[in-house]
Amino acid sequence: MNKKVSVIVPVYNSEKTLLNCINSILNQTYKNVEIIIINDGSKDNSEKICNELAKKHSNIVYVNQKNSGVSCARNVGIKKSSGELILFVDSDDTIDENMIEELTKKNNGNNLVGPKIKKLFPSRIITLDYEKKYSVEDFIINISDGKIFGGVLGYLFNKEFVPFFDQHTAYMEDTVFLLNYLKNIQEVEFINSYYNYIFSENSITSTYDINKIARNIKNMYYSINIINDVVTNYNLNLSQKLNFKKLYILEAEIAKITNISNLKFVFQIEEVYFIIKDTSNITVPLKYKIFLYFMKNKYVLMLFIYNKIRKILKKIIGGRK
């Protein structure tokens, strides 16, 4: 049966990439596709481009809404979808022309099918190739280890099992969604076609905002605790790995801070103390031991120096790639 695939594309200020994204979906070898574009309050020319695309192509459903976040936009897309299968694509990215066809060939109604991932940076390309099949439990373990992409992009979902995104989860919301979906399927399979995850110079340049960093830390702690609750339903004990993930993300967020007063502000965030407590007794690499020691003792000046050294090392290592 030639099932309809609803491709949901949230859009926010994507005027430079939107046409490439939508054209890669329109040009699929699989033709029973509807494209649902949700413009989430863009401030650039995205709305104009979306309107023109919707007028030109009968299989495009266009929704314009005030800015409400990607989870809300995707939920609107799910509600508007008429297909038996759902696929999420970001407006910055593209997909191989045979990707949807290959995904649908492998879909049996009881499995999750995904593509390989190609990360396209301005100066290099990284491909993520996986084994062909995983049990749900092995799939979850590989996600927790960072060996498999834990987002929703490129995976083909059976609409009857699709949950809505938790709009209170503003960090790792993809992983929360994915783990909730896995409760309904038997195995995960990957195809030999690529989802092209495109990084521009802007997307890989960190924007330093202490309030955003604080929100990220709070939301990350909330999300990982939800993830831990979900994986326990699979009789998997991943609390050590998930606690390390908290430390890993905390270190990465604090590394963005460039002045001492904002480093002091970090210690006013309640979740920082919870993360320090959760990670005090786990085994971590030396780098994180040092970071954790500085955090426990509130050595603000040492954290400042640590961040400076980290940035220098990152430039040196990055320059060799």
XYZ file of C-alpha atoms in Angstrom:
321
model
C 0.000 0.000 0.000
C 1.325 3.427 -1.030
C 0.873 5.212 2.296
C 0.807 9.009 2.455
C 3.772 10.613 4.239
C 3.225 13.939 6.010
C 6.499 15.880 6.159
C 6.392 18.491 8.931
C 8.740 21.476 8.502
C 8.825 24.166 11.241
C 10.225 27.455 9.939
C 11.822 30.304 11.835
C 13.911 32.948 10.024
C 14.970 30.453 7.332
C 14.868 32.631 4.221
C 18.354 31.497 3.115
C 17.764 27.750 3.411
C 14.021 27.188 3.063
C 13.840 26.731 -0.717
C 16.624 24.129 -0.752
C 14.890 22.261 2.059
C 11.435 22.218 0.468
C 12.797 21.417 -3.013
C 14.596 18.371 -1.615
C 11.196 17.134 -0.357
C 9.290 18.055 -3.536
C 11.869 16.195 -5.641
C 11.501 12.880 -3.809
C 11.191 9.703 -5.863
C 8.280 8.819 -3.553
C 5.316 10.953 -4.611
C 2.530 10.370 -2.058
C 3.788 13.172 0.157
C 2.188 16.212 1.752
C 4.404 18.972 3.125
C 3.177 20.875 6.163
C 5.054 24.134 6.654
C 4.561 25.960 9.955
C 5.976 29.464 9.962
C 6.658 30.108 13.648
C 6.618 33.915 13.665
C 9.599 34.494 11.375
C 10.874 38.062 11.159
C 12.652 37.703 7.792
C 11.231 36.858 4.347
C 10.289 33.299 5.300
C 6.562 34.093 5.372
C 6.668 35.435 1.802
C 8.558 32.347 0.589
C 6.104 30.034 2.379
C 3.121 31.781 0.772
C 4.651 31.497 -2.700
C 5.425 27.794 -2.204
C 1.883 27.053 -0.984
C 0.333 28.816 -4.005
C 2.576 26.930 -6.418
C 2.302 23.394 -5.001
C -1.020 21.718 -4.195
C 0.584 19.227 -1.785
C 1.843 21.972 0.536
C -0.221 22.869 3.607
C 0.854 26.217 5.060
C 0.234 27.455 8.600
C 1.343 30.872 9.852
C 1.438 31.373 13.639
C 2.957 33.680 16.224
C 6.301 32.545 17.612
C 5.605 29.659 19.999
C 8.662 27.415 19.692
C 9.565 24.356 17.648
C 7.623 21.879 19.824
C 4.402 23.844 19.399
C 5.019 24.146 15.636
C 5.549 20.400 15.314
C 2.405 19.679 17.340
C 0.430 21.913 14.967
C 1.929 19.936 12.087
C 0.886 16.628 13.655
C -2.697 17.901 14.089
C -2.830 19.149 10.480
C -1.312 15.980 8.988
C -3.462 13.612 6.930
C -0.816 10.962 6.238
C -0.472 7.568 7.901
C 3.264 8.243 8.288
C 5.033 11.306 9.684
C 8.497 12.688 8.994
C 10.148 15.729 10.585
C 12.605 17.876 8.610
C 14.218 21.117 9.777
C 14.116 24.089 7.414
C 17.926 24.384 7.482
C 18.414 20.846 6.148
C 17.837 18.688 3.065
C 17.142 15.006 2.419
C 18.441 12.645 -0.273
C 15.981 12.294 -3.147
C 15.297 8.598 -2.445
C 15.141 8.888 1.348
C 11.360 8.771 1.778
C 11.010 5.906 -0.705
C 13.650 3.850 1.136
C 12.081 4.645 4.514
C 8.612 3.540 3.389
C 9.978 0.291 1.895
C 11.292 -0.735 5.324
C 8.302 0.470 7.345
C 6.143 -2.449 8.518
C 3.879 -0.642 10.976
C 5.688 -1.986 14.049
C 9.146 -0.522 13.576
C 10.969 2.801 13.523
C 12.942 3.433 10.335
C 15.646 6.070 10.056
C 18.282 7.326 7.613
C 21.984 7.707 8.037
C 23.077 11.209 9.045
C 25.404 13.457 7.104
C 26.631 16.534 9.004
C 27.730 19.207 6.553
C 29.974 21.841 8.156
C 31.467 24.746 6.163
C 34.892 23.066 6.137
C 34.178 19.346 6.517
C 31.595 16.569 6.283
C 30.922 13.936 8.948
C 28.801 10.884 8.148
C 27.113 8.776 10.820
C 26.582 5.213 9.614
C 24.748 2.711 11.785
C 24.085 -1.012 11.840
C 21.013 -2.080 9.878
C 18.855 -3.200 12.811
C 18.656 -2.635 16.575
C 16.392 -3.894 19.302
C 14.641 -1.043 21.097
C 16.835 -1.585 24.171
C 20.100 -1.526 22.169
C 18.894 1.541 20.300
C 18.272 3.398 23.586
C 21.686 2.383 24.964
C 23.399 3.652 21.797
C 21.508 6.952 22.042
C 22.610 7.374 25.655
C 26.216 6.693 24.586
C 25.951 9.283 21.833
C 26.553 6.664 19.138
C 23.173 7.151 17.469
C 21.340 10.389 16.717
C 18.726 10.851 19.439
C 16.558 13.412 17.676
C 13.436 13.062 15.544
C 14.798 14.378 12.238
C 14.635 11.901 9.370
C 12.892 9.094 11.242
C 9.648 7.758 9.777
C 6.922 7.554 12.419
C 3.616 5.675 12.291
C 1.049 8.373 13.045
C -1.123 6.072 15.177
C 1.703 5.857 17.748
C 2.928 9.461 17.544
C 2.776 11.409 20.841
C 2.690 15.185 21.016
C 5.831 17.075 21.969
C 6.016 18.210 25.581
C 5.938 21.994 25.194
C 7.386 22.397 28.696
C 10.514 20.525 27.587
C 12.693 23.142 25.939
C 15.906 21.098 25.838
C 16.324 17.585 24.378
C 12.601 17.595 23.586
C 13.372 15.423 20.535
C 14.804 12.657 22.694
C 11.858 12.752 25.096
C 9.487 12.411 22.118
C 11.536 9.606 20.556
C 11.716 7.545 23.746
C 7.979 7.890 24.314
C 7.345 6.717 20.750
C 9.559 3.639 21.183
C 7.089 2.151 23.685
C 4.897 1.157 20.742
C 7.367 -0.518 18.354
C 9.430 -3.716 18.156
C 12.716 -2.713 16.490
C 14.646 0.074 14.768
C 16.049 -0.196 11.251
C 18.273 2.118 9.196
C 18.371 2.615 5.437
C 21.205 3.468 3.052
C 20.139 7.055 2.401
C 21.025 10.317 4.126
C 19.399 13.121 6.079
C 21.674 16.123 5.453
C 22.137 18.091 8.650
C 23.549 21.426 7.472
C 25.631 23.689 9.716
C 26.206 27.270 8.559
C 28.753 29.625 10.078
C 25.920 31.201 12.088
C 24.648 27.876 13.420
C 28.051 26.849 14.794
C 28.848 30.236 16.329
C 27.799 30.346 19.975
C 25.714 33.334 21.009
C 26.623 34.248 24.568
C 23.567 35.079 26.678
C 23.688 34.334 30.405
C 19.888 34.165 30.675
C 19.744 31.642 27.833
C 22.507 29.592 29.488
C 20.541 29.587 32.754
C 17.389 28.439 30.923
C 19.322 25.712 29.122
C 20.705 24.350 32.405
C 17.259 24.329 34.047
C 15.546 22.764 31.021
C 18.310 20.204 30.508
C 18.018 18.995 34.099
C 14.240 18.686 33.740
C 14.495 16.803 30.428
C 17.160 14.304 31.490
C 15.141 13.402 34.575
C 12.142 12.733 32.317
C 14.348 10.610 30.044
C 15.577 8.634 33.045
C 11.980 7.951 34.094
C 11.106 6.756 30.577
C 14.092 4.394 30.161
C 13.381 2.686 33.491
C 10.206 1.354 31.819
C 12.519 -0.691 29.572
C 14.270 -2.200 32.632
C 17.434 -0.320 31.697
C 19.597 1.284 34.362
C 21.177 4.251 32.588
C 21.234 6.652 35.532
C 25.066 6.802 35.593
C 25.235 7.645 31.883
C 22.434 10.171 32.136
C 24.035 11.828 35.163
C 27.254 12.137 33.180
C 25.206 13.698 30.370
C 24.060 16.357 32.869
C 27.690 17.122 33.738
C 28.725 17.080 30.077
C 26.049 19.624 29.109
C 26.612 21.766 32.220
C 30.319 22.022 31.370
C 29.549 22.943 27.754
C 27.073 25.649 28.804
C 29.375 27.181 31.424
C 32.232 27.151 28.894
C 30.322 29.830 26.938
C 30.641 32.323 29.830
C 33.313 34.950 29.302
C 33.271 37.038 32.461
C 33.605 36.423 36.182
C 30.385 38.139 37.297
C 28.302 35.804 35.115
C 30.241 32.797 36.412
C 29.231 33.890 39.907
C 25.623 34.111 38.718
C 25.690 30.414 37.751
C 25.804 29.451 41.427
C 22.412 31.095 41.959
C 20.838 28.444 39.708
C 19.320 25.731 41.910
C 19.713 23.012 39.282
C 23.498 23.501 39.256
C 23.644 22.197 42.828
C 21.420 19.254 41.924
C 23.736 18.348 39.034
C 26.837 18.584 41.244
C 25.146 16.294 43.762
C 23.989 13.807 41.093
C 27.465 13.572 39.555
C 29.642 13.577 42.685
C 30.000 9.795 42.878
C 30.219 8.779 39.227
C 33.378 7.965 37.280
C 34.242 10.707 34.795
C 37.277 11.625 32.623
C 39.949 13.848 34.161
C 38.711 16.981 32.375
C 35.338 16.664 34.083
C 36.897 15.807 37.450
C 38.737 19.122 37.328
C 35.620 21.009 36.251
C 33.514 19.327 38.951
C 36.119 20.134 41.617
C 36.038 23.820 40.678
C 32.222 23.792 40.686
C 31.932 22.069 44.065
C 34.264 24.573 45.673
C 32.938 27.614 43.808
C 36.397 28.456 42.468
C 35.126 31.154 40.124
C 38.565 32.434 39.081
C 39.752 28.881 38.309
C 36.599 28.293 36.239
C 37.353 31.497 34.328
C 40.897 30.270 33.585
C 39.547 26.794 32.748
C 37.201 28.326 30.148
C 40.042 30.336 28.609
C 42.261 27.249 28.286
C 39.342 25.210 26.934
C 38.728 27.740 24.138
C 42.419 27.780 23.162
C 42.601 23.965 23.047
C 39.393 23.768 21.047
C 40.827 26.151 18.420
C 44.065 24.154 18.207
C 42.280 20.805 17.886
C 39.683 22.234 15.509
C 42.413 23.699 13.322
C 43.925 20.268 12.740
C 40.732 18.814 11.268
